[in-house]
XYZ file of C-alpha atoms in Angstrom:
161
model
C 140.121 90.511 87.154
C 143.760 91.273 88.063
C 144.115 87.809 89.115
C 143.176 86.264 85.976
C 145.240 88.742 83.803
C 148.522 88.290 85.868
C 148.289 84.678 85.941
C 147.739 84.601 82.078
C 150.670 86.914 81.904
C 153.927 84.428 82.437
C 152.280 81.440 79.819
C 150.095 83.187 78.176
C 151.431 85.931 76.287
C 154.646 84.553 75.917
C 154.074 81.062 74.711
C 153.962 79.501 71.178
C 150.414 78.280 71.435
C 148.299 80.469 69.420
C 145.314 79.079 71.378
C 146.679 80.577 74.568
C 147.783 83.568 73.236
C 144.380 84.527 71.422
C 142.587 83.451 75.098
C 145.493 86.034 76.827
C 144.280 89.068 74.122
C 140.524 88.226 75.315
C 141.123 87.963 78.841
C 142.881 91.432 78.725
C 140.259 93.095 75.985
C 137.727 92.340 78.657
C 139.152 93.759 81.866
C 140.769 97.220 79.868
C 136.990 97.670 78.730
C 135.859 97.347 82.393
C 138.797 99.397 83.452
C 137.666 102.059 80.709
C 133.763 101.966 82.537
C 135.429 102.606 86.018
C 137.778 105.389 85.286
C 134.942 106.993 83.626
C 132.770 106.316 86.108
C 134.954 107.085 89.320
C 138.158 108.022 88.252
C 141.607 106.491 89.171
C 141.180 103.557 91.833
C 143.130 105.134 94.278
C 144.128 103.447 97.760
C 142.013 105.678 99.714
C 138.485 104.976 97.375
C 139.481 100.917 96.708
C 141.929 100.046 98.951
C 145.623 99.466 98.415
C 145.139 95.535 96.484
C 142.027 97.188 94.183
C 144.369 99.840 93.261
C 147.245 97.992 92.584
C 145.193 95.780 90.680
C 143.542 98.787 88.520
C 147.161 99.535 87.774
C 147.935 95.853 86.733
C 145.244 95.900 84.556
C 145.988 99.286 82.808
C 149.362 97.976 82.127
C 148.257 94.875 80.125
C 146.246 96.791 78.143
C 148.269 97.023 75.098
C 145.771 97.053 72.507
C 143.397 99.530 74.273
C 145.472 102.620 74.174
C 142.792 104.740 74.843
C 142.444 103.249 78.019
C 146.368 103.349 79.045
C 146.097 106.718 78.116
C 143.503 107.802 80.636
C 144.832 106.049 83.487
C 148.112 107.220 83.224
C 146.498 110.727 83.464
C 144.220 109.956 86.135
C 147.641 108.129 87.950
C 149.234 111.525 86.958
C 146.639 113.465 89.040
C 146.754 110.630 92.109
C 150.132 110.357 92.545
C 150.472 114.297 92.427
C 147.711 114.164 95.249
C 149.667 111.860 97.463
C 147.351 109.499 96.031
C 149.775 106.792 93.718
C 153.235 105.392 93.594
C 155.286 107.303 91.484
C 157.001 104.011 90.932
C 153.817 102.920 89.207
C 153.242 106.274 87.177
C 156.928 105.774 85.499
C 155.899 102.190 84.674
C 152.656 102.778 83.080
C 154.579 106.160 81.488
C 156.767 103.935 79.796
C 154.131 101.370 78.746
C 151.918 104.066 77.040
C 154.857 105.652 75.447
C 156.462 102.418 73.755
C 153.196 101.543 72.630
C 152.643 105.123 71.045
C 156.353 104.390 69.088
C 158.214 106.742 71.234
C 160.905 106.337 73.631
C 160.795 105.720 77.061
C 161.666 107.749 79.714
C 162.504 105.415 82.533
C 163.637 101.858 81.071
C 161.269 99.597 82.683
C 159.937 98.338 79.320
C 162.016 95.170 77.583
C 161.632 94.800 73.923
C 163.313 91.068 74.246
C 166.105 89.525 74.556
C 169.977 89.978 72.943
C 172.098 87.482 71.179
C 174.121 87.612 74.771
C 170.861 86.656 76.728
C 170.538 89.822 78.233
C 167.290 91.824 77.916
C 167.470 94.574 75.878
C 164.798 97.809 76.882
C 162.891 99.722 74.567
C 164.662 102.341 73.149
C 165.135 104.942 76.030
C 165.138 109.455 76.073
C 168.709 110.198 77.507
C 169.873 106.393 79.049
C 172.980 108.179 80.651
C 170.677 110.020 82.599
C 167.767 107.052 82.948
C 169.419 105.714 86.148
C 168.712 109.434 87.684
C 164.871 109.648 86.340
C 164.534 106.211 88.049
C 165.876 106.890 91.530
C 163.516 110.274 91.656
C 160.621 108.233 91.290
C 161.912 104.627 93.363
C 163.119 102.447 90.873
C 166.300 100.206 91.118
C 169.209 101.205 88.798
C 168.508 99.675 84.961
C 171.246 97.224 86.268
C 169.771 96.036 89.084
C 165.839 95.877 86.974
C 167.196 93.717 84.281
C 168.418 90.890 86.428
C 164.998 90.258 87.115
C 164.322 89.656 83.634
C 167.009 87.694 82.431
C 165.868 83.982 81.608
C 167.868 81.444 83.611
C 170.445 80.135 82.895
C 171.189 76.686 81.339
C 170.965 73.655 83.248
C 174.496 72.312 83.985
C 175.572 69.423 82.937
């Protein structure tokens, strides 16, 4: 499941082609209902029960649920209880955080969600809780500086010539 929702992520969500798109929105309906049966079922996918690449992908999943709220919102507090067991990145946990809280119209605690890009080409976040303190809140739980995370989402620049 993972595997088909990352590799729809890069040209399917953000391409022109309504076709794509609507095939993108399926794809992910599909896996955050089967996400929803296995939380309820066994509870977060944590390394230990699934393995490290079954958890990862659980997380994967939860994060491109967008339209399934419901289902963000109960992994993030089943990651909440794994990670506080020793069970979960807390890398992860401030990720999904973010997700569920831009998606709920709220700020973001952490910075790791982009709303797009500026007239400059640089990616702009969500808007963030406290950004002079974000870069702090993002080293307690492993993340790169906001600096450092946005260079990986710049587009590329223009071929020379």
């Amino acid at each position: 499941m993972a595997a088909a929702d990352t590799d729809r992520t890069a040209d399917g969500l953000d391409t022109a082609d309504f076709a794509r798109q609507l095939e993108w929105r399926r794809v992910t309906a599909a896996h955050g209902d089967r996400l929803r049966e296995i939380l309820g079922r066994h509870g977060w996918p944590t390394p230990g029960l699934v393995g490290e690449q079954a958890s990862r992908c659980a997380w994967k999943i939860a994060m491109h649920a967008d339209r399934q709220l419901d289902v963000q919102q109960r992994a993030l507090a089943l990651l909440e209880d794994a990670v506080a067991a020793g069970e979960g990145r807390p890398a992860d946990l401030a990720m999904l955080r973010d997700r569920v809280l831009v998606n709920s119209g709220h700020p973001q605690v952490y910075g790791t969600q982009i709303a797009g890009v500026g007239a400059d080409g640089a990616p702009v976040p969500w808007p963030v809780l406290d950004p002079g303190a974000m870069d702090d809140r993002r080293a307690e739980v492993g993340l790169d500086p906001f600096a450092v995370h946005v260079t990986r989402h710049a587009p590329p620049p223009p071929p020379a010539g």
